[in-house]
Tab-separated table of N, CA and C in Angstrom:
chain	number	residue	atom	x	y	z
E	19	ILE	N	-41.690	-41.266	141.042
E	19	ILE	CA	-41.732	-41.662	139.635
E	19	ILE	C	-40.986	-40.869	138.735
E	20	PHE	N	-40.136	-41.586	138.008
E	20	PHE	CA	-39.264	-40.810	136.960
E	20	PHE	C	-39.789	-41.025	135.744
E	21	ALA	N	-40.080	-40.033	134.866
E	21	ALA	CA	-40.608	-40.518	133.464
E	21	ALA	C	-39.753	-39.651	132.527
E	22	ASP	N	-39.401	-40.483	131.479
E	22	ASP	CA	-38.449	-39.943	130.716
E	22	ASP	C	-39.119	-40.173	129.172
E	23	PRO	N	-40.317	-39.473	128.713
E	23	PRO	CA	-40.701	-39.934	127.491
E	23	PRO	C	-39.899	-39.088	126.363
E	24	PRO	N	-40.237	-39.468	124.952
E	24	PRO	CA	-39.425	-38.941	124.055
E	24	PRO	C	-39.751	-37.281	124.102
E	25	TYR	N	-38.727	-36.482	123.859
E	25	TYR	CA	-38.881	-35.067	124.100
E	25	TYR	C	-40.011	-34.434	123.159
E	26	ASP	N	-40.174	-35.011	122.029
E	26	ASP	CA	-41.189	-34.292	121.228
E	26	ASP	C	-42.297	-35.283	120.925
E	27	CYS	N	-42.713	-35.908	121.890
E	27	CYS	CA	-43.872	-36.982	121.774
E	27	CYS	C	-45.296	-36.033	121.951
E	28	GLY	N	-45.090	-34.918	122.608
E	28	GLY	CA	-46.323	-34.270	122.870
E	28	GLY	C	-47.415	-34.578	123.624
E	29	GLN	N	-46.954	-35.754	124.444
E	29	GLN	CA	-47.941	-36.481	125.219
E	29	GLN	C	-47.609	-36.224	126.947
E	30	HIS	N	-46.963	-35.242	127.119
E	30	HIS	CA	-46.484	-34.972	128.712
E	30	HIS	C	-47.782	-34.825	129.676
E	31	GLU	N	-48.615	-33.848	129.067
E	31	GLU	CA	-49.963	-33.666	129.841
E	31	GLU	C	-50.857	-34.807	129.949
E	32	ALA	N	-50.980	-35.852	128.836
E	32	ALA	CA	-51.489	-36.986	128.924
E	32	ALA	C	-50.861	-37.847	130.066
E	33	LEU	N	-49.513	-37.930	130.083
E	33	LEU	CA	-48.817	-38.699	130.932
E	33	LEU	C	-49.411	-38.335	132.503
E	34	LEU	N	-49.105	-36.786	132.706
E	34	LEU	CA	-49.701	-36.184	133.972
E	34	LEU	C	-51.113	-36.853	134.279
E	35	GLU	N	-51.879	-36.704	133.404
E	35	GLU	CA	-53.370	-37.206	133.640
E	35	GLU	C	-53.307	-38.595	133.828
E	36	GLY	N	-52.811	-39.481	133.307
E	36	GLY	CA	-52.869	-40.819	133.599
E	36	GLY	C	-52.298	-41.149	134.975
E	37	ILE	N	-51.284	-40.620	135.281
E	37	ILE	CA	-50.653	-40.628	136.817
E	37	ILE	C	-51.684	-40.193	137.813
E	38	VAL	N	-52.256	-39.168	137.597
E	38	VAL	CA	-53.388	-38.542	138.394
E	38	VAL	C	-54.445	-39.425	138.612
E	39	THR	N	-55.066	-39.619	137.271
E	39	THR	CA	-56.197	-40.591	137.152
E	39	THR	C	-56.152	-42.055	137.945
E	40	CYS	N	-54.867	-42.545	137.517
E	40	CYS	CA	-54.818	-44.109	137.993
E	40	CYS	C	-54.441	-43.982	139.511
E	41	GLY	N	-53.795	-42.823	140.218
E	41	GLY	CA	-53.434	-42.713	141.471
E	41	GLY	C	-52.166	-43.301	141.765
E	42	LEU	N	-51.292	-43.132	140.781
E	42	LEU	CA	-49.945	-43.842	140.822
E	42	LEU	C	-48.947	-43.288	141.729
E	43	LEU	N	-49.228	-41.983	142.095
E	43	LEU	CA	-48.201	-41.227	142.835
E	43	LEU	C	-48.821	-41.451	144.274
E	44	ALA	N	-47.805	-41.645	145.223
E	44	ALA	CA	-47.948	-41.759	146.553
E	44	ALA	C	-48.404	-40.454	147.322
E	45	PRO	N	-49.030	-40.474	148.300
E	45	PRO	CA	-49.289	-38.964	148.822
E	45	PRO	C	-48.173	-38.177	149.111
E	46	ASP	N	-46.858	-38.749	149.391
E	46	ASP	CA	-45.710	-38.121	149.887
E	46	ASP	C	-44.868	-38.196	148.869
E	47	GLY	N	-45.256	-38.642	147.440
E	47	GLY	CA	-44.031	-38.916	146.652
E	47	GLY	C	-43.767	-37.795	145.606
E	48	ALA	N	-42.967	-37.931	144.673
E	48	ALA	CA	-42.685	-36.931	143.804
E	48	ALA	C	-42.687	-37.557	142.549
E	49	LEU	N	-43.038	-36.804	141.509
E	49	LEU	CA	-42.837	-37.105	140.137
E	49	LEU	C	-41.853	-36.190	139.366
E	50	VAL	N	-41.131	-37.031	138.771
E	50	VAL	CA	-40.086	-36.052	138.023
E	50	VAL	C	-40.319	-36.449	136.496
E	51	ILE	N	-40.446	-35.568	135.597
E	51	ILE	CA	-40.386	-35.730	134.131
E	51	ILE	C	-39.414	-34.917	133.575
E	52	GLU	N	-38.735	-35.713	132.484
E	52	GLU	CA	-37.815	-35.100	131.788
E	52	GLU	C	-38.356	-34.700	130.513
E	53	HIS	N	-38.278	-33.556	129.906
E	53	HIS	CA	-38.791	-33.036	128.659
E	53	HIS	C	-37.821	-31.840	128.008
E	54	ALA	N	-38.226	-31.541	126.965
E	54	ALA	CA	-37.565	-30.391	126.218
E	54	ALA	C	-37.769	-29.196	126.793
E	55	ARG	N	-36.639	-28.389	126.899
E	55	ARG	CA	-36.750	-27.056	127.668
E	55	ARG	C	-37.829	-26.077	126.915
E	56	ARG	N	-37.923	-26.256	125.594
E	56	ARG	CA	-38.863	-25.407	124.654
E	56	ARG	C	-40.223	-25.861	124.874
E	57	GLN	N	-40.390	-27.148	125.566
E	57	GLN	CA	-41.839	-27.404	125.654
E	57	GLN	C	-42.145	-27.453	127.223
E	58	PRO	N	-42.727	-26.122	127.664
E	58	PRO	CA	-42.796	-26.130	129.254
E	58	PRO	C	-44.051	-26.981	129.535
E	59	LEU	N	-43.892	-27.417	130.818
E	59	LEU	CA	-45.080	-28.262	131.318
E	59	LEU	C	-45.801	-27.105	132.310
E	60	PRO	N	-47.197	-27.344	132.607
E	60	PRO	CA	-47.852	-26.526	133.382
E	60	PRO	C	-47.343	-26.459	134.799
E	61	GLU	N	-47.643	-25.295	135.433
E	61	GLU	CA	-47.296	-25.148	136.940
E	61	GLU	C	-48.166	-25.868	137.805
E	62	GLN	N	-49.499	-25.981	137.490
E	62	GLN	CA	-50.289	-26.877	138.243
E	62	GLN	C	-50.966	-27.737	137.226
E	63	PHE	N	-51.327	-29.011	137.794
E	63	PHE	CA	-52.013	-29.984	136.941
E	63	PHE	C	-52.848	-30.745	137.860
E	64	GLY	N	-54.198	-30.372	138.067
E	64	GLY	CA	-55.107	-31.020	138.802
E	64	GLY	C	-54.541	-30.843	140.236
E	65	PRO	N	-54.522	-31.918	141.052
E	65	PRO	CA	-54.028	-31.807	142.389
E	65	PRO	C	-52.473	-31.688	142.513
E	66	LEU	N	-51.723	-31.663	141.318
E	66	LEU	CA	-50.136	-31.560	141.543
E	66	LEU	C	-49.926	-30.242	141.155
E	67	GLU	N	-48.735	-29.825	141.891
E	67	GLU	CA	-48.127	-28.755	141.411
E	67	GLU	C	-46.747	-28.841	141.103
E	68	ARG	N	-46.236	-27.946	140.328
E	68	ARG	CA	-44.722	-28.102	140.051
E	68	ARG	C	-44.021	-27.446	141.106
E	69	THR	N	-43.130	-28.148	141.764
E	69	THR	CA	-42.393	-27.591	142.771
E	69	THR	C	-40.853	-27.294	142.405
E	70	ARG	N	-40.425	-27.747	141.372
E	70	ARG	CA	-39.131	-27.443	140.995
E	70	ARG	C	-39.043	-27.747	139.573
E	71	PHE	N	-38.163	-26.659	138.805
E	71	PHE	CA	-37.820	-26.811	137.456
E	71	PHE	C	-36.446	-26.445	137.305
E	72	LYS	N	-35.643	-27.147	136.544
E	72	LYS	CA	-34.251	-27.101	136.332
E	72	LYS	C	-34.072	-27.646	134.816
E	73	HIS	N	-33.264	-26.605	134.213
E	73	HIS	CA	-32.913	-27.058	132.715
E	73	HIS	C	-31.350	-27.196	132.479
E	74	TYR	N	-31.132	-28.044	131.779
E	74	TYR	CA	-29.625	-28.377	131.415
E	74	TYR	C	-29.567	-28.583	129.892
E	75	GLY	N	-28.995	-27.323	129.239
E	75	GLY	CA	-28.991	-27.145	127.876
E	75	GLY	C	-30.367	-27.398	127.410
E	76	GLU	N	-30.722	-28.179	126.324
E	76	GLU	CA	-31.947	-28.322	125.710
E	76	GLU	C	-32.991	-29.109	126.713
E	77	ALA	N	-32.504	-29.975	127.430
E	77	ALA	CA	-33.408	-30.853	128.386
E	77	ALA	C	-33.727	-30.046	129.633
E	78	ALA	N	-34.973	-30.515	130.138
E	78	ALA	CA	-35.495	-29.845	131.477
E	78	ALA	C	-36.219	-30.951	132.376
E	79	LEU	N	-36.193	-30.674	133.682
E	79	LEU	CA	-36.778	-31.448	134.633
E	79	LEU	C	-37.928	-30.697	135.276
E	80	SER	N	-39.052	-31.403	135.399
E	80	SER	CA	-40.089	-30.636	136.312
E	80	SER	C	-40.452	-31.538	137.301
E	81	VAL	N	-40.533	-31.064	138.588
E	81	VAL	CA	-40.834	-32.108	139.736
E	81	VAL	C	-42.158	-31.574	140.243
E	82	TYR	N	-43.052	-32.655	140.276
E	82	TYR	CA	-44.458	-32.474	140.757
E	82	TYR	C	-44.618	-33.142	142.122
E	83	ARG	N	-45.509	-32.373	142.896
E	83	ARG	CA	-45.918	-33.337	144.049
E	83	ARG	C	-47.337	-32.711	144.419
E	84	TYR	N	-48.009	-33.409	145.232
E	84	TYR	CA	-49.333	-32.934	145.394
E	84	TYR	C	-49.414	-31.618	146.234
E	85	ALA	N	-50.357	-30.701	145.755
E	85	ALA	CA	-50.430	-29.614	146.523
E	85	ALA	C	-50.675	-29.562	147.915
E	86	ALA	N	-49.906	-28.617	148.655
E	86	ALA	CA	-49.851	-28.572	150.064
E	86	ALA	C	-51.222	-28.890	150.699
E	87	GLU	N	-52.338	-28.030	150.133
E	87	GLU	CA	-53.609	-28.218	150.696
E	87	GLU	C	-54.337	-29.621	150.684
E	88	ILE	N	-53.874	-30.314	149.746
E	88	ILE	CA	-54.490	-31.524	149.392
E	88	ILE	C	-53.789	-32.775	150.226
E	89	GLN	N	-52.605	-32.560	150.631
E	89	GLN	CA	-51.835	-33.309	151.486
E	89	GLN	C	-52.435	-33.356	152.924
E	90	THR	N	-52.883	-32.149	153.370
E	90	THR	CA	-53.366	-32.072	154.656
E	90	THR	C	-54.712	-32.512	155.092
E	91	VAL	N	-55.390	-32.764	154.206
E	91	VAL	CA	-56.905	-33.166	154.100
E	91	VAL	C	-56.939	-34.560	154.525
């Protein structure tokens, strides 16, 4: 899943919550969220953990996957 909401919408955690709650991410899938570098996202969100973070100027990408211990259950 690639999500590119408006940088200053302040709804990035709500987006994460909706994806987790609705089960939209496949067990082996990845979620990429583009956001403002100055608005960091959490390293862990429920069953998801941030596995990669890259920034390009003012833009940033955070990549989430299900935590390893959840994938093996």
